[in-house]
PDB file of C-alpha atoms in Angstrom:
ATOM      1  CA  MET I   1      -7.110 113.866 -16.345  1.00 53.00           C
ATOM      2  CA  ASN I   2      -9.574 115.016 -18.992  1.00 57.00           C
ATOM      3  CA  ALA I   3     -13.296 114.143 -19.182  1.00 55.00           C
ATOM      4  CA  TRP I   4     -12.712 111.320 -21.676  1.00 47.00           C
ATOM      5  CA  GLN I   5     -10.119 109.685 -19.429  1.00 48.00           C
ATOM      6  CA  LYS I   6     -12.413 109.995 -16.399  1.00 54.00           C
ATOM      7  CA  ALA I   7     -15.277 108.397 -18.328  1.00 51.00           C
ATOM      8  CA  ALA I   8     -13.007 105.570 -19.524  1.00 49.00           C
ATOM      9  CA  LEU I   9     -11.782 104.964 -15.973  1.00 50.00           C
ATOM     10  CA  LYS I  10     -15.342 104.816 -14.646  1.00 54.00           C
ATOM     11  CA  TRP I  11     -16.242 102.398 -17.447  1.00 54.00           C
ATOM     12  CA  SER I  12     -13.341 100.098 -16.851  1.00 57.00           C
ATOM     13  CA  ALA I  13     -11.903 100.685 -13.352  1.00 61.00           C
ATOM     14  CA  GLY I  14      -8.426 100.038 -14.727  1.00 73.00           C
ATOM     15  CA  ILE I  15      -9.345  97.068 -16.917  1.00 81.00           C
ATOM     16  CA  SER I  16      -9.036  97.820 -20.614  1.00 83.00           C
ATOM     17  CA  LEU I  17     -12.068  98.055 -22.860  1.00 81.00           C
ATOM     18  CA  ARG I  18     -10.405  95.426 -25.064  1.00 86.00           C
ATOM     19  CA  THR I  19     -10.385  92.989 -22.126  1.00 91.00           C
ATOM     20  CA  TYR I  20     -14.112  93.452 -21.514  1.00 90.00           C
ATOM     21  CA  LEU I  21     -14.811  93.005 -25.226  1.00 89.00           C
ATOM     22  CA  LEU I  22     -12.745  89.810 -25.285  1.00 94.00           C
ATOM     23  CA  VAL I  23     -14.640  88.514 -22.248  1.00 95.00           C
ATOM     24  CA  GLY I  24     -17.896  89.379 -23.993  1.00 95.00           C
ATOM     25  CA  ALA I  25     -16.830  87.597 -27.173  1.00 96.00           C
ATOM     26  CA  GLY I  26     -15.839  84.580 -25.075  1.00 97.00           C
ATOM     27  CA  ILE I  27     -19.260  84.506 -23.412  1.00 98.00           C
ATOM     28  CA  VAL I  28     -21.029  84.599 -26.783  1.00 98.00           C
ATOM     29  CA  ALA I  29     -18.732  81.917 -28.214  1.00 98.00           C
ATOM     30  CA  LEU I  30     -19.394  79.707 -25.182  1.00 98.00           C
ATOM     31  CA  GLN I  31     -23.133  80.255 -25.640  1.00 98.00           C
ATOM     32  CA  GLY I  32     -22.889  79.053 -29.237  1.00 98.00           C
ATOM     33  CA  LEU I  33     -20.827  76.000 -28.303  1.00 98.00           C
ATOM     34  CA  VAL I  34     -23.226  74.995 -25.520  1.00 98.00           C
ATOM     35  CA  LEU I  35     -26.214  75.336 -27.843  1.00 98.00           C
ATOM     36  CA  LEU I  36     -24.404  73.237 -30.455  1.00 98.00           C
ATOM     37  CA  ALA I  37     -23.726  70.566 -27.828  1.00 98.00           C
ATOM     38  CA  MET I  38     -27.430  70.692 -26.890  1.00 98.00           C
ATOM     39  CA  GLY I  39     -28.317  69.849 -30.492  1.00 97.00           C
ATOM     40  CA  GLN I  40     -29.625  73.226 -31.678  1.00 97.00           C
ATOM     41  CA  PRO I  41     -29.089  73.788 -35.418  1.00 97.00           C
ATOM     42  CA  PRO I  42     -26.405  76.330 -36.380  1.00 98.00           C
ATOM     43  CA  ILE I  43     -28.731  77.929 -38.939  1.00 97.00           C
ATOM     44  CA  CYS I  44     -32.320  77.513 -40.062  1.00 94.00           C
ATOM     45  CA  GLU I  45     -32.967  73.996 -41.284  1.00 92.00           C
ATOM     46  CA  CYS I  46     -34.409  75.630 -44.403  1.00 92.00           C
ATOM     47  CA  GLY I  47     -30.747  75.913 -45.452  1.00 93.00           C
ATOM     48  CA  TYR I  48     -30.370  79.669 -45.837  1.00 95.00           C
ATOM     49  CA  VAL I  49     -29.855  82.735 -43.655  1.00 96.00           C
ATOM     50  CA  THR I  50     -31.841  85.961 -43.880  1.00 96.00           C
ATOM     51  CA  LEU I  51     -31.587  89.166 -41.895  1.00 96.00           C
ATOM     52  CA  TRP I  52     -35.282  89.189 -40.962  1.00 96.00           C
ATOM     53  CA  SER I  53     -38.082  86.658 -40.617  1.00 94.00           C
ATOM     54  CA  GLY I  54     -41.473  88.336 -40.318  1.00 90.00           C
ATOM     55  CA  ALA I  55     -43.537  85.164 -39.973  1.00 84.00           C
ATOM     56  CA  LEU I  56     -44.965  84.931 -36.479  1.00 78.00           C
ATOM     57  CA  SER I  57     -45.387  81.172 -36.413  1.00 75.00           C
ATOM     58  CA  GLY I  58     -43.567  79.106 -38.973  1.00 77.00           C
ATOM     59  CA  PRO I  59     -40.459  77.058 -39.698  1.00 82.00           C
ATOM     60  CA  GLU I  60     -38.245  80.184 -39.769  1.00 88.00           C
ATOM     61  CA  THR I  61     -39.491  81.697 -36.492  1.00 86.00           C
ATOM     62  CA  SER I  62     -36.542  81.978 -34.088  1.00 93.00           C
ATOM     63  CA  GLN I  63     -34.275  80.611 -36.821  1.00 95.00           C
ATOM     64  CA  GLN I  64     -33.091  83.655 -38.776  1.00 96.00           C
ATOM     65  CA  LEU I  65     -30.877  86.512 -37.604  1.00 97.00           C
ATOM     66  CA  THR I  66     -33.752  88.718 -36.428  1.00 96.00           C
ATOM     67  CA  ASP I  67     -37.508  88.423 -36.006  1.00 95.00           C
ATOM     68  CA  TRP I  68     -40.327  90.031 -34.038  1.00 94.00           C
ATOM     69  CA  TYR I  69     -38.858  88.731 -30.779  1.00 95.00           C
ATOM     70  CA  THR I  70     -35.586  90.571 -31.325  1.00 97.00           C
ATOM     71  CA  TYR I  71     -37.323  93.583 -29.753  1.00 97.00           C
ATOM     72  CA  THR I  72     -37.838  91.667 -26.517  1.00 97.00           C
ATOM     73  CA  HIS I  73     -34.115  90.971 -26.322  1.00 98.00           C
ATOM     74  CA  VAL I  74     -33.328  94.660 -26.670  1.00 98.00           C
ATOM     75  CA  LEU I  75     -35.607  95.121 -23.657  1.00 98.00           C
ATOM     76  CA  HIS I  76     -33.681  92.381 -21.838  1.00 98.00           C
ATOM     77  CA  GLY I  77     -30.548  94.505 -22.175  1.00 98.00           C
ATOM     78  CA  ILE I  78     -32.354  97.544 -20.791  1.00 98.00           C
ATOM     79  CA  ALA I  79     -33.712  95.478 -17.888  1.00 98.00           C
ATOM     80  CA  PHE I  80     -30.309  93.976 -17.089  1.00 98.00           C
ATOM     81  CA  TYR I  81     -28.754  97.434 -17.107  1.00 98.00           C
ATOM     82  CA  LEU I  82     -31.378  98.648 -14.620  1.00 97.00           C
ATOM     83  CA  ILE I  83     -31.060  95.592 -12.373  1.00 97.00           C
ATOM     84  CA  LEU I  84     -27.267  95.811 -12.240  1.00 97.00           C
ATOM     85  CA  TRP I  85     -27.351  99.595 -11.762  1.00 95.00           C
ATOM     86  CA  LEU I  86     -29.596  99.070  -8.730  1.00 95.00           C
ATOM     87  CA  ALA I  87     -27.712  96.037  -7.406  1.00 95.00           C
ATOM     88  CA  ALA I  88     -24.165  97.322  -7.907  1.00 91.00           C
ATOM     89  CA  PRO I  89     -24.239 101.086  -8.585  1.00 88.00           C
ATOM     90  CA  GLY I  90     -20.572 101.618  -7.740  1.00 87.00           C
ATOM     91  CA  SER I  91     -19.209  98.838  -9.924  1.00 90.00           C
ATOM     92  CA  PRO I  92     -17.490  99.648 -13.228  1.00 90.00           C
ATOM     93  CA  ILE I  93     -19.836  99.796 -16.195  1.00 92.00           C
ATOM     94  CA  GLY I  94     -17.593  97.334 -18.039  1.00 91.00           C
ATOM     95  CA  LEU I  95     -18.136  94.742 -15.319  1.00 92.00           C
ATOM     96  CA  ARG I  96     -21.892  95.323 -15.432  1.00 94.00           C
ATOM     97  CA  PHE I  97     -21.767  94.959 -19.209  1.00 95.00           C
ATOM     98  CA  ALA I  98     -20.013  91.593 -18.925  1.00 95.00           C
ATOM     99  CA  LEU I  99     -22.487  90.440 -16.267  1.00 96.00           C
ATOM    100  CA  ALA I 100     -25.468  91.518 -18.396  1.00 97.00           C
ATOM    101  CA  LEU I 101     -24.018  89.656 -21.365  1.00 97.00           C
ATOM    102  CA  GLY I 102     -23.547  86.573 -19.191  1.00 97.00           C
ATOM    103  CA  LEU I 103     -27.132  86.795 -17.938  1.00 98.00           C
ATOM    104  CA  GLU I 104     -28.504  87.028 -21.469  1.00 98.00           C
ATOM    105  CA  ALA I 105     -26.323  84.167 -22.708  1.00 98.00           C
ATOM    106  CA  GLY I 106     -27.438  82.093 -19.725  1.00 98.00           C
ATOM    107  CA  TRP I 107     -31.075  82.807 -20.497  1.00 98.00           C
ATOM    108  CA  GLU I 108     -30.553  81.897 -24.165  1.00 98.00           C
ATOM    109  CA  ILE I 109     -29.145  78.528 -23.130  1.00 98.00           C
ATOM    110  CA  PHE I 110     -31.926  77.903 -20.598  1.00 98.00           C
ATOM    111  CA  GLU I 111     -34.533  79.006 -23.152  1.00 96.00           C
ATOM    112  CA  ASN I 112     -33.446  76.151 -25.409  1.00 97.00           C
ATOM    113  CA  THR I 113     -33.833  73.408 -22.821  1.00 97.00           C
ATOM    114  CA  PRO I 114     -36.726  70.965 -23.243  1.00 95.00           C
ATOM    115  CA  PHE I 115     -38.367  72.382 -20.105  1.00 94.00           C
ATOM    116  CA  ILE I 116     -38.668  75.917 -21.508  1.00 93.00           C
ATOM    117  CA  ILE I 117     -39.401  74.794 -25.069  1.00 91.00           C
ATOM    118  CA  ASN I 118     -42.304  72.688 -23.814  1.00 89.00           C
ATOM    119  CA  ARG I 119     -43.441  75.513 -21.570  1.00 88.00           C
ATOM    120  CA  TYR I 120     -43.534  77.891 -24.531  1.00 85.00           C
ATOM    121  CA  ARG I 121     -45.560  75.369 -26.507  1.00 82.00           C
ATOM    122  CA  GLU I 122     -48.391  75.792 -24.019  1.00 79.00           C
ATOM    123  CA  SER I 123     -48.906  79.244 -25.544  1.00 74.00           C
ATOM    124  CA  ALA I 124     -51.077  79.470 -28.658  1.00 63.00           C
ATOM    125  CA  LEU I 125     -48.414  81.403 -30.563  1.00 71.00           C
ATOM    126  CA  ALA I 126     -45.608  78.922 -29.919  1.00 69.00           C
ATOM    127  CA  GLN I 127     -47.193  75.511 -30.418  1.00 71.00           C
ATOM    128  CA  GLY I 128     -44.717  74.630 -33.172  1.00 74.00           C
ATOM    129  CA  TYR I 129     -41.708  76.109 -31.370  1.00 83.00           C
ATOM    130  CA  PHE I 130     -38.664  73.824 -31.177  1.00 87.00           C
ATOM    131  CA  GLY I 131     -36.010  76.257 -29.943  1.00 92.00           C
ATOM    132  CA  ASP I 132     -33.679  78.746 -31.576  1.00 96.00           C
ATOM    133  CA  SER I 133     -31.021  78.278 -34.195  1.00 97.00           C
ATOM    134  CA  ILE I 134     -27.587  79.223 -32.903  1.00 98.00           C
ATOM    135  CA  ILE I 135     -27.360  82.295 -35.159  1.00 98.00           C
ATOM    136  CA  ASN I 136     -30.752  83.482 -33.910  1.00 98.00           C
ATOM    137  CA  SER I 137     -29.773  82.929 -30.283  1.00 98.00           C
ATOM    138  CA  VAL I 138     -26.445  84.727 -30.679  1.00 98.00           C
ATOM    139  CA  SER I 139     -28.212  87.539 -32.540  1.00 98.00           C
ATOM    140  CA  ASP I 140     -30.638  87.854 -29.624  1.00 98.00           C
ATOM    141  CA  THR I 141     -27.693  88.235 -27.265  1.00 98.00           C
ATOM    142  CA  VAL I 142     -26.222  90.950 -29.499  1.00 98.00           C
ATOM    143  CA  ALA I 143     -29.628  92.686 -29.457  1.00 98.00           C
ATOM    144  CA  SER I 144     -29.505  92.711 -25.660  1.00 98.00           C
ATOM    145  CA  VAL I 145     -26.106  94.420 -25.879  1.00 97.00           C
ATOM    146  CA  GLY I 146     -27.832  97.104 -27.940  1.00 97.00           C
ATOM    147  CA  GLY I 147     -30.427  97.497 -25.209  1.00 98.00           C
ATOM    148  CA  PHE I 148     -27.722  97.776 -22.558  1.00 98.00           C
ATOM    149  CA  VAL I 149     -25.949 100.509 -24.539  1.00 97.00           C
ATOM    150  CA  VAL I 150     -29.240 102.359 -25.092  1.00 97.00           C
ATOM    151  CA  ALA I 151     -29.986 102.228 -21.361  1.00 97.00           C
ATOM    152  CA  ARG I 152     -26.503 103.545 -20.607  1.00 96.00           C
ATOM    153  CA  THR I 153     -26.851 106.366 -23.158  1.00 96.00           C
ATOM    154  CA  LEU I 154     -30.409 107.698 -23.008  1.00 97.00           C
ATOM    155  CA  PRO I 155     -32.031 109.666 -20.193  1.00 97.00           C
ATOM    156  CA  VAL I 156     -34.430 107.744 -17.946  1.00 95.00           C
ATOM    157  CA  TRP I 157     -37.557 109.350 -19.415  1.00 97.00           C
ATOM    158  CA  ALA I 158     -36.511 108.387 -22.950  1.00 98.00           C
ATOM    159  CA  ILE I 159     -35.863 104.793 -21.880  1.00 97.00           C
ATOM    160  CA  GLY I 160     -39.323 104.660 -20.316  1.00 97.00           C
ATOM    161  CA  VAL I 161     -40.928 105.953 -23.519  1.00 98.00           C
ATOM    162  CA  LEU I 162     -38.903 103.496 -25.613  1.00 98.00           C
ATOM    163  CA  VAL I 163     -39.893 100.492 -23.475  1.00 98.00           C
ATOM    164  CA  ILE I 164     -43.603 101.388 -23.459  1.00 98.00           C
ATOM    165  CA  ALA I 165     -43.609 102.140 -27.191  1.00 98.00           C
ATOM    166  CA  THR I 166     -41.829  98.879 -27.980  1.00 98.00           C
ATOM    167  CA  GLU I 167     -44.251  96.841 -25.891  1.00 98.00           C
ATOM    168  CA  LEU I 168     -47.305  98.536 -27.415  1.00 98.00           C
ATOM    169  CA  PHE I 169     -45.919  98.193 -30.943  1.00 97.00           C
ATOM    170  CA  SER I 170     -45.221  94.482 -30.453  1.00 96.00           C
ATOM    171  CA  ALA I 171     -48.643  93.885 -28.909  1.00 96.00           C
ATOM    172  CA  TYR I 172     -50.273  95.606 -31.874  1.00 95.00           C
ATOM    173  CA  MET I 173     -48.186  93.917 -34.564  1.00 95.00           C
ATOM    174  CA  ILE I 174     -47.975  90.338 -33.268  1.00 93.00           C
ATOM    175  CA  ARG I 175     -50.217  90.241 -30.187  1.00 93.00           C
ATOM    176  CA  ASP I 176     -47.172  89.418 -28.083  1.00 94.00           C
ATOM    177  CA  ASN I 177     -44.452  91.284 -26.223  1.00 96.00           C
ATOM    178  CA  LEU I 178     -42.048  90.841 -23.334  1.00 96.00           C
ATOM    179  CA  VAL I 179     -44.668  91.196 -20.587  1.00 97.00           C
ATOM    180  CA  LEU I 180     -47.104  88.796 -22.267  1.00 94.00           C
ATOM    181  CA  ASN I 181     -44.242  86.407 -22.981  1.00 92.00           C
ATOM    182  CA  ILE I 182     -43.282  86.331 -19.300  1.00 94.00           C
ATOM    183  CA  ILE I 183     -46.902  85.835 -18.198  1.00 93.00           C
ATOM    184  CA  GLN I 184     -47.411  82.996 -20.652  1.00 90.00           C
ATOM    185  CA  LEU I 185     -44.157  81.374 -19.573  1.00 89.00           C
ATOM    186  CA  ILE I 186     -44.831  81.538 -15.838  1.00 91.00           C
ATOM    187  CA  TYR I 187     -48.606  81.060 -15.762  1.00 88.00           C
ATOM    188  CA  PRO I 188     -50.152  80.399 -19.186  1.00 86.00           C
ATOM    189  CA  SER I 189     -53.518  82.106 -19.629  1.00 88.00           C
ATOM    190  CA  GLU I 190     -56.235  80.736 -21.892  1.00 89.00           C
ATOM    191  CA  ALA I 191     -57.657  84.246 -22.228  1.00 91.00           C
ATOM    192  CA  ILE I 192     -54.339  85.635 -23.490  1.00 90.00           C
ATOM    193  CA  SER I 193     -53.854  82.660 -25.824  1.00 87.00           C
ATOM    194  CA  SER I 194     -57.337  83.166 -27.251  1.00 89.00           C
ATOM    195  CA  TRP I 195     -56.670  86.862 -27.863  1.00 92.00           C
ATOM    196  CA  GLN I 196     -53.294  86.113 -29.420  1.00 88.00           C
ATOM    197  CA  VAL I 197     -54.811  83.839 -32.056  1.00 84.00           C
ATOM    198  CA  GLY I 198     -57.557  86.343 -32.781  1.00 82.00           C
ATOM    199  CA  GLY I 199     -60.297  84.909 -30.589  1.00 63.00           C
TER     200      GLY I 199
END
């Protein structure tokens, strides 16, 4: 057995890569269908689709394919890789990939419930937030896949540098990032909200 075959076996533990990809596609499709059933719009209600929306707060925030918060979803993928590596280090990487994808899809659905939408609105930056479009939500899940692959590929030190750089860049550019997002979701801070709006 050559090195490539050994790596493929470790990745899949006898289950084909195609099977894991089909499971992943099924998870993403289910995510989209659930969001549709919940009443989320398929695309931006502006009527068009763009690759990037740079507006921090506006009618296209969380509606287009990517935006400033796409970076946080890449970090989700890195975090899920780490959590599953610690929780199940001997399990096939393909299984961990499918689990990470399921976790992200589950979060995307939960994120679009009235409870979380209203919770986000307590933050100064998200007062007009009404949830994600389906294409934005699915794109966020794909971004987390990118983060998972990066975590699987890069050395630990490089992942650490990437995470810190991403968080600092986001904090500088939009006064928000994954850590601040989590804080504001769990225990909204007036001080953080004031800073975020330039106070």
